[in-house]
PDB file of C-alpha atoms in Angstrom:
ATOM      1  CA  UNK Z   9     -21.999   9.122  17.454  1.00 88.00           C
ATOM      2  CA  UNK Z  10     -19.246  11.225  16.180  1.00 85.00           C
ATOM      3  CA  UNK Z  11     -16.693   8.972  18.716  1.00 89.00           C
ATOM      4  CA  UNK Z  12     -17.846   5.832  17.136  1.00 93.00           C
ATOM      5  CA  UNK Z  13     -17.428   6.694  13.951  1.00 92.00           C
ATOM      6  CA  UNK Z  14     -13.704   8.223  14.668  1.00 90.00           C
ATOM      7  CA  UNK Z  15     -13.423   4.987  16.493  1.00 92.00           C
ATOM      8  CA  UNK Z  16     -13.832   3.242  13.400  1.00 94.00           C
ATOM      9  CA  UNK Z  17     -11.902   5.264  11.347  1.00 93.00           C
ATOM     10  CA  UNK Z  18      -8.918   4.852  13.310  1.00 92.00           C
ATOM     11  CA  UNK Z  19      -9.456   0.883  13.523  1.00 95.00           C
ATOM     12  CA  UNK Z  20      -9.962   1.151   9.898  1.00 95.00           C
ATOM     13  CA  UNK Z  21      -6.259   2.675   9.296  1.00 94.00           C
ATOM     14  CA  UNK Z  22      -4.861   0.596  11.811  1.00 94.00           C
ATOM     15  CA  UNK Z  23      -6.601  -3.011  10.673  1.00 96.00           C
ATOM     16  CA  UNK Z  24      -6.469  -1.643   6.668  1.00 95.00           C
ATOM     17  CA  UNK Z  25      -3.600   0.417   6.118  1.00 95.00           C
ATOM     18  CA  UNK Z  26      -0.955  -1.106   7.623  1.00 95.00           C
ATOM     19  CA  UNK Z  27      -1.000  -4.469   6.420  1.00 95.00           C
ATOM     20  CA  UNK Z  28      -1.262  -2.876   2.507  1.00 96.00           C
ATOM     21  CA  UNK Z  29       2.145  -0.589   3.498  1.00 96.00           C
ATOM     22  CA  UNK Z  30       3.599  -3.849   5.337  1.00 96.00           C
ATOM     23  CA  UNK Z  31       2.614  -6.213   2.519  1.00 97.00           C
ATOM     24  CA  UNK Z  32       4.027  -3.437  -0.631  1.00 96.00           C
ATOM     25  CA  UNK Z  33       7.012  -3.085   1.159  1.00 96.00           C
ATOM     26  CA  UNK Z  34       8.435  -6.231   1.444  1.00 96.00           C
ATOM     27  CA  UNK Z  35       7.029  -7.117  -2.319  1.00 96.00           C
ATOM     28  CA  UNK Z  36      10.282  -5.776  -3.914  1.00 95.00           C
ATOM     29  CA  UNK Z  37      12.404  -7.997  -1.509  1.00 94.00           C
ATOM     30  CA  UNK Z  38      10.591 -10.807  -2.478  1.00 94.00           C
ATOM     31  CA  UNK Z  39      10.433 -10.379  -6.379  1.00 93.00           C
ATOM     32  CA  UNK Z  40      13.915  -9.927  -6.311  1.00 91.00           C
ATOM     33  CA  UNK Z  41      14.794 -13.507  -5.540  1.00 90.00           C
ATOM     34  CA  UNK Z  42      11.298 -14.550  -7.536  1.00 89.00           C
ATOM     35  CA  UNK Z  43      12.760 -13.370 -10.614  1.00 86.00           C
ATOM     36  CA  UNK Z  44      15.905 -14.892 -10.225  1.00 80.00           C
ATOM     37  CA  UNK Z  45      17.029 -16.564 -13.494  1.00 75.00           C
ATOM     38  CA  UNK Z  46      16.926 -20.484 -11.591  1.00 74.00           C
ATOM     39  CA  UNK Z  47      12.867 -20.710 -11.424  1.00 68.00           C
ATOM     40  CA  UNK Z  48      13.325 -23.883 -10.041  1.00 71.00           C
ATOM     41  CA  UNK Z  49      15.665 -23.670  -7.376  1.00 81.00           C
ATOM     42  CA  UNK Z  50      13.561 -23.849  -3.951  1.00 84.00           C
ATOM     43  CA  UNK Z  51      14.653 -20.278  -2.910  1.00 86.00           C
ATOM     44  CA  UNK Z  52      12.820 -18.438  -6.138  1.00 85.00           C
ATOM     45  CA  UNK Z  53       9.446 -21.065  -5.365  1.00 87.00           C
ATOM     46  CA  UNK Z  54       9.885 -19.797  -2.015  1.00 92.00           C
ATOM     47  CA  UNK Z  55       9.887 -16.638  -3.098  1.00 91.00           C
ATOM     48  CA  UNK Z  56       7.422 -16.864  -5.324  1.00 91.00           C
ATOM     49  CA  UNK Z  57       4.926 -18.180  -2.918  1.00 93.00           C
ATOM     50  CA  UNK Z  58       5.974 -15.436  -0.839  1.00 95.00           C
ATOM     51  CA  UNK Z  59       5.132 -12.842  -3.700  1.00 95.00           C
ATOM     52  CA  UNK Z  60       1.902 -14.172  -5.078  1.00 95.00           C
ATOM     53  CA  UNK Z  61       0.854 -13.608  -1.191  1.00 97.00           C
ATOM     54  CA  UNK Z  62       1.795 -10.096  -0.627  1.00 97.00           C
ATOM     55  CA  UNK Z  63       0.272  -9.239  -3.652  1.00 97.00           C
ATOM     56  CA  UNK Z  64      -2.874 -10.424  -2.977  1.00 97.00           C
ATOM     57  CA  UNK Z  65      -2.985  -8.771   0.584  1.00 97.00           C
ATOM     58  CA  UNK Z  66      -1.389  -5.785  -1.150  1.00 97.00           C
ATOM     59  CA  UNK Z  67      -4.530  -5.707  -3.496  1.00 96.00           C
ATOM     60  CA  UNK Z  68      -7.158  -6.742  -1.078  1.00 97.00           C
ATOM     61  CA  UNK Z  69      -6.068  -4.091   1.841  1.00 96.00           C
ATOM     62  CA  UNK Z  70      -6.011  -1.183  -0.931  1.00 95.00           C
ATOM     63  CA  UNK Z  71      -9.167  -1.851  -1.887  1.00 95.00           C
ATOM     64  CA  UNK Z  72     -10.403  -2.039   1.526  1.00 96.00           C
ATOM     65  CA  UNK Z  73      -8.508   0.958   2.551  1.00 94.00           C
ATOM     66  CA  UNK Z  74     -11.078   2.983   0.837  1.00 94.00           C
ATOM     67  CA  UNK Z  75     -13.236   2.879   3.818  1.00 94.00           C
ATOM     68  CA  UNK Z  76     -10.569   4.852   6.313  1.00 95.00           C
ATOM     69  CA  UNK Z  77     -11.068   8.109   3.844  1.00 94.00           C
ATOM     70  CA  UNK Z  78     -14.967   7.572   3.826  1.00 94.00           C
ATOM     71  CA  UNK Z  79     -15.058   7.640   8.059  1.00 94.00           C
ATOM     72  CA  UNK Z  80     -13.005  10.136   7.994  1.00 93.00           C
ATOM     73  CA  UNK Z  81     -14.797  12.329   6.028  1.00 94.00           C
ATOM     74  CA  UNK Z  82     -17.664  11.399   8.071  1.00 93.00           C
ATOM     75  CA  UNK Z  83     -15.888  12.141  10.949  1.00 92.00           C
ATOM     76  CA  UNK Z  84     -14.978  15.568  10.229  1.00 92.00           C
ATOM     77  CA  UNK Z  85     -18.071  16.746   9.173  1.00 92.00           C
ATOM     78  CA  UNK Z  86     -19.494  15.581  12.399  1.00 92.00           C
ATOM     79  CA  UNK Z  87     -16.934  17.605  14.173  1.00 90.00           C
ATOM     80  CA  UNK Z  88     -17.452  20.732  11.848  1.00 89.00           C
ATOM     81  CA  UNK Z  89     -13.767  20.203  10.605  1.00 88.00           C
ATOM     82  CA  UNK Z  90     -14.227  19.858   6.748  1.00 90.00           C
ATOM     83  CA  UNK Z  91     -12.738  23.716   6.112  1.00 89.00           C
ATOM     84  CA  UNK Z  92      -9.769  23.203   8.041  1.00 89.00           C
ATOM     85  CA  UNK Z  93      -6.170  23.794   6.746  1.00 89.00           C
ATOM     86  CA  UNK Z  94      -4.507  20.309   8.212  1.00 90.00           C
ATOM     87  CA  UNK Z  95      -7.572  18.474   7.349  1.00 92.00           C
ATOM     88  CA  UNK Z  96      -7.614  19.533   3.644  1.00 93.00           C
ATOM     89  CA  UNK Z  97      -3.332  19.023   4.287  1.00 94.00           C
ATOM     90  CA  UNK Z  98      -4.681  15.342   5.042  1.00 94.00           C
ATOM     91  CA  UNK Z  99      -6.914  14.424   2.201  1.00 95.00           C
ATOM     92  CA  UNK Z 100      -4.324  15.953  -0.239  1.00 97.00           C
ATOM     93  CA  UNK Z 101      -1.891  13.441   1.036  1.00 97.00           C
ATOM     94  CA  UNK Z 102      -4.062  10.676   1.290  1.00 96.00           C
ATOM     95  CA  UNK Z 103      -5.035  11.165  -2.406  1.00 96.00           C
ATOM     96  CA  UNK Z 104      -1.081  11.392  -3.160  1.00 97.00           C
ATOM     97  CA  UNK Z 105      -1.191   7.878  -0.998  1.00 96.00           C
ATOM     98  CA  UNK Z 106      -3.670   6.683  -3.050  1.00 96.00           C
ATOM     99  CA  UNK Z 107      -1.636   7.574  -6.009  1.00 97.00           C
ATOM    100  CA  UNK Z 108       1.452   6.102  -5.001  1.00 97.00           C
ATOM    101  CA  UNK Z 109      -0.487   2.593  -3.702  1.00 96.00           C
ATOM    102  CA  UNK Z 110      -2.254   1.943  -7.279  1.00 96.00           C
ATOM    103  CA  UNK Z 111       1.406   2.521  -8.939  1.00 95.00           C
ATOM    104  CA  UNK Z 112       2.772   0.192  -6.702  1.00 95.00           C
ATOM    105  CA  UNK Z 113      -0.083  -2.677  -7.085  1.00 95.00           C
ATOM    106  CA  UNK Z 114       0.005  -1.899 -11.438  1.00 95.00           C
ATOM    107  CA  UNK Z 115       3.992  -2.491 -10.770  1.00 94.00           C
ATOM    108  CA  UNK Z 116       3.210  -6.053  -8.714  1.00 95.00           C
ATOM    109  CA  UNK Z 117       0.811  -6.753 -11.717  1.00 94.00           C
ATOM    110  CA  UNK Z 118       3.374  -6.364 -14.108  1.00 91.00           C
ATOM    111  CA  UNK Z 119       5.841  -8.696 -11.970  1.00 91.00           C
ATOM    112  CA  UNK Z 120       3.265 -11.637 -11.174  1.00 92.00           C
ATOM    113  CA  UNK Z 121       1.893 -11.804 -14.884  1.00 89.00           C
ATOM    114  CA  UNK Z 122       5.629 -12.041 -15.653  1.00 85.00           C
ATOM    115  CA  UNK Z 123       5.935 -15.133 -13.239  1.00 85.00           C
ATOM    116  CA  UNK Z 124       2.858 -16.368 -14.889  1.00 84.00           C
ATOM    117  CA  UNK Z 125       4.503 -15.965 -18.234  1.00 81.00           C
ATOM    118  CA  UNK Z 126       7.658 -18.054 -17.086  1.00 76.00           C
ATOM    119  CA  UNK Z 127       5.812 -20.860 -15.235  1.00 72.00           C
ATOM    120  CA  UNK Z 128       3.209 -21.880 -18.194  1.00 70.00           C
ATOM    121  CA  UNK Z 129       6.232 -20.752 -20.860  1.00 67.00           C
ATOM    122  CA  UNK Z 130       3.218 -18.508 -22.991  1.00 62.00           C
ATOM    123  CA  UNK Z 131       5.368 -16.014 -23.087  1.00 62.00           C
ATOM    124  CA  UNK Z 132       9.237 -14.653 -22.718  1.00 64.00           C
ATOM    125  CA  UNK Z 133       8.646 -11.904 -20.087  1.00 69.00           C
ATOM    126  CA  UNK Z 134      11.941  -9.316 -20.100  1.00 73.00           C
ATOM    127  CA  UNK Z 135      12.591 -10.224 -16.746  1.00 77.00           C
ATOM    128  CA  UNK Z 136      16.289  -7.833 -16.298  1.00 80.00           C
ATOM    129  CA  UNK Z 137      13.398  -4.983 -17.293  1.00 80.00           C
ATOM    130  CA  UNK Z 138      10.945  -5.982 -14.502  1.00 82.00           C
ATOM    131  CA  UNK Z 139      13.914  -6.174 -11.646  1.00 86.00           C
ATOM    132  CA  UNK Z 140      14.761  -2.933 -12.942  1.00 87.00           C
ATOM    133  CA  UNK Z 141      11.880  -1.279 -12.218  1.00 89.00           C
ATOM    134  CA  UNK Z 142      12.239  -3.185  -8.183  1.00 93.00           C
ATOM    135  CA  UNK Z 143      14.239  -0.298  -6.939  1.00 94.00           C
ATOM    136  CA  UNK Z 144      11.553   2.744  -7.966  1.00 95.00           C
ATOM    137  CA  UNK Z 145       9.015   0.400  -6.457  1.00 95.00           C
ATOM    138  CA  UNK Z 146      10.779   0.036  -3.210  1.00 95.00           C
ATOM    139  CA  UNK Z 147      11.068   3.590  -3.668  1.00 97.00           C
ATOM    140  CA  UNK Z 148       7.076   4.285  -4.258  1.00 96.00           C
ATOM    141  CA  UNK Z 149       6.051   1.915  -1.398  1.00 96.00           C
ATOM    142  CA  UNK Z 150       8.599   3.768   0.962  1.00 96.00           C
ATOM    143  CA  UNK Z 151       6.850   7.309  -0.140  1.00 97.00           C
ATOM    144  CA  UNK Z 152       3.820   5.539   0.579  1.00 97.00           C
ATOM    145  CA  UNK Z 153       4.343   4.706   4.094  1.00 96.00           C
ATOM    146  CA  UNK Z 154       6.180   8.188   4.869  1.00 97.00           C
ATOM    147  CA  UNK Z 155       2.826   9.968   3.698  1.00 97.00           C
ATOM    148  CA  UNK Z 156       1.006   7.597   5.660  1.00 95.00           C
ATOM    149  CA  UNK Z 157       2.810   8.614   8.517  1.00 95.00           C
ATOM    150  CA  UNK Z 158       2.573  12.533   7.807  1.00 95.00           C
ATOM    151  CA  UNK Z 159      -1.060  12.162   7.390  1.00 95.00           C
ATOM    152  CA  UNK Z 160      -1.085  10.666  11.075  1.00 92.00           C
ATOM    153  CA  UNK Z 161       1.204  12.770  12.201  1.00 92.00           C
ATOM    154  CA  UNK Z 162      -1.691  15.960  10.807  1.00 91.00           C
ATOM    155  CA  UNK Z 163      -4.137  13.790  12.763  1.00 88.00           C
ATOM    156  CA  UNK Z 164      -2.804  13.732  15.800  1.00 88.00           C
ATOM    157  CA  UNK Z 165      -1.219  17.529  15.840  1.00 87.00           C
ATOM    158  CA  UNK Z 166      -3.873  18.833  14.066  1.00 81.00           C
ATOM    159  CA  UNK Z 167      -3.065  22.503  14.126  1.00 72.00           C
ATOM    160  CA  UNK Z 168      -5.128  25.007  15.582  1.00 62.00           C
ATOM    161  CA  UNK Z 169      -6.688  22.674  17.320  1.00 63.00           C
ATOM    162  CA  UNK Z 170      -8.526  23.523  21.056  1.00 60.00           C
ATOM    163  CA  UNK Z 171      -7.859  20.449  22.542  1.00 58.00           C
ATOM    164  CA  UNK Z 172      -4.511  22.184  23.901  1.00 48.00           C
ATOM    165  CA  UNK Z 173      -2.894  18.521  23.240  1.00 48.00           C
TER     166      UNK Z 173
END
């Protein structure tokens, strides 16, 4: 049992996580040219068609992400893991991952209500403020990924462990 549910733990951050960290970090990219001043010209509707999709995967795979923590803790209990230092290592940094993921989906909220603002002309969004805020985004999603990758890096090593790999 304890193999099938690693099994599908490790599917899970495969199938989950890296489509999120894939879709976050080519969002700033994308809302770059989406909140260029021409909203007609066909490279910012390109763009934004582009964004409005990444954001929705972005928000879709977080949510479903939450699963590869749950079989993971599952998994460790099974293997009588739970008080290990690079497990606890692990869920620290998938909590900072967490962290850094709902920043970066709050920051994509921010940029598509602004594009919503613009395109039914309710509102005057501060667009030079949003694209300001692009680079610490591009910044948060590239933490994001680099934890994701120490956190599998901890898997895989796992100190101390007796599997001599």
């Amino acid at each position: 049992m304890t193999k099938i549910v690693l099994s599908i733990h490790v599917l899970a951050a495969i199938i989950l996580i890296g489509p999120a960290t894939v879709a976050a970090s080519l969002f700033p990219r994308y809302a770059r040219q989406a909140l260029a001043p021409d909203a007609a010209a066909p490279e910012t509707v390109k763009a934004t068609a582009a964004l409005r999709l990444l954001h929705r995967v972005t928000r879709v795979y977080a949510a479903a992400s939450v699963a590869v923590p749950a079989f993971g803790i599952g998994t460790a209990q099974m293997m009588g893991v739970m008080g290990d230092a690079w497990l606890i290592a692990s869920m620290a940094l998938t909590a900072v991952a967490a962290v850094l993921l709902a920043f970066a989906v709050f920051t994509q909220d921010a940029v598509i209500d602004a594009l919503d603002a613009r395109e039914t002309e309710d509102g005057t969004p501060d667009l030079p403020a949003l694209t300001a805020r692009l680079p610490r985004l591009a910044m948060t999603t590239g933490l994001f990924a680099l934890t994701w990758t120490a956190v599998t890096i901890l898997m895989i090593i796992r100190p101390g462990s007796t599997t001599g790999a």
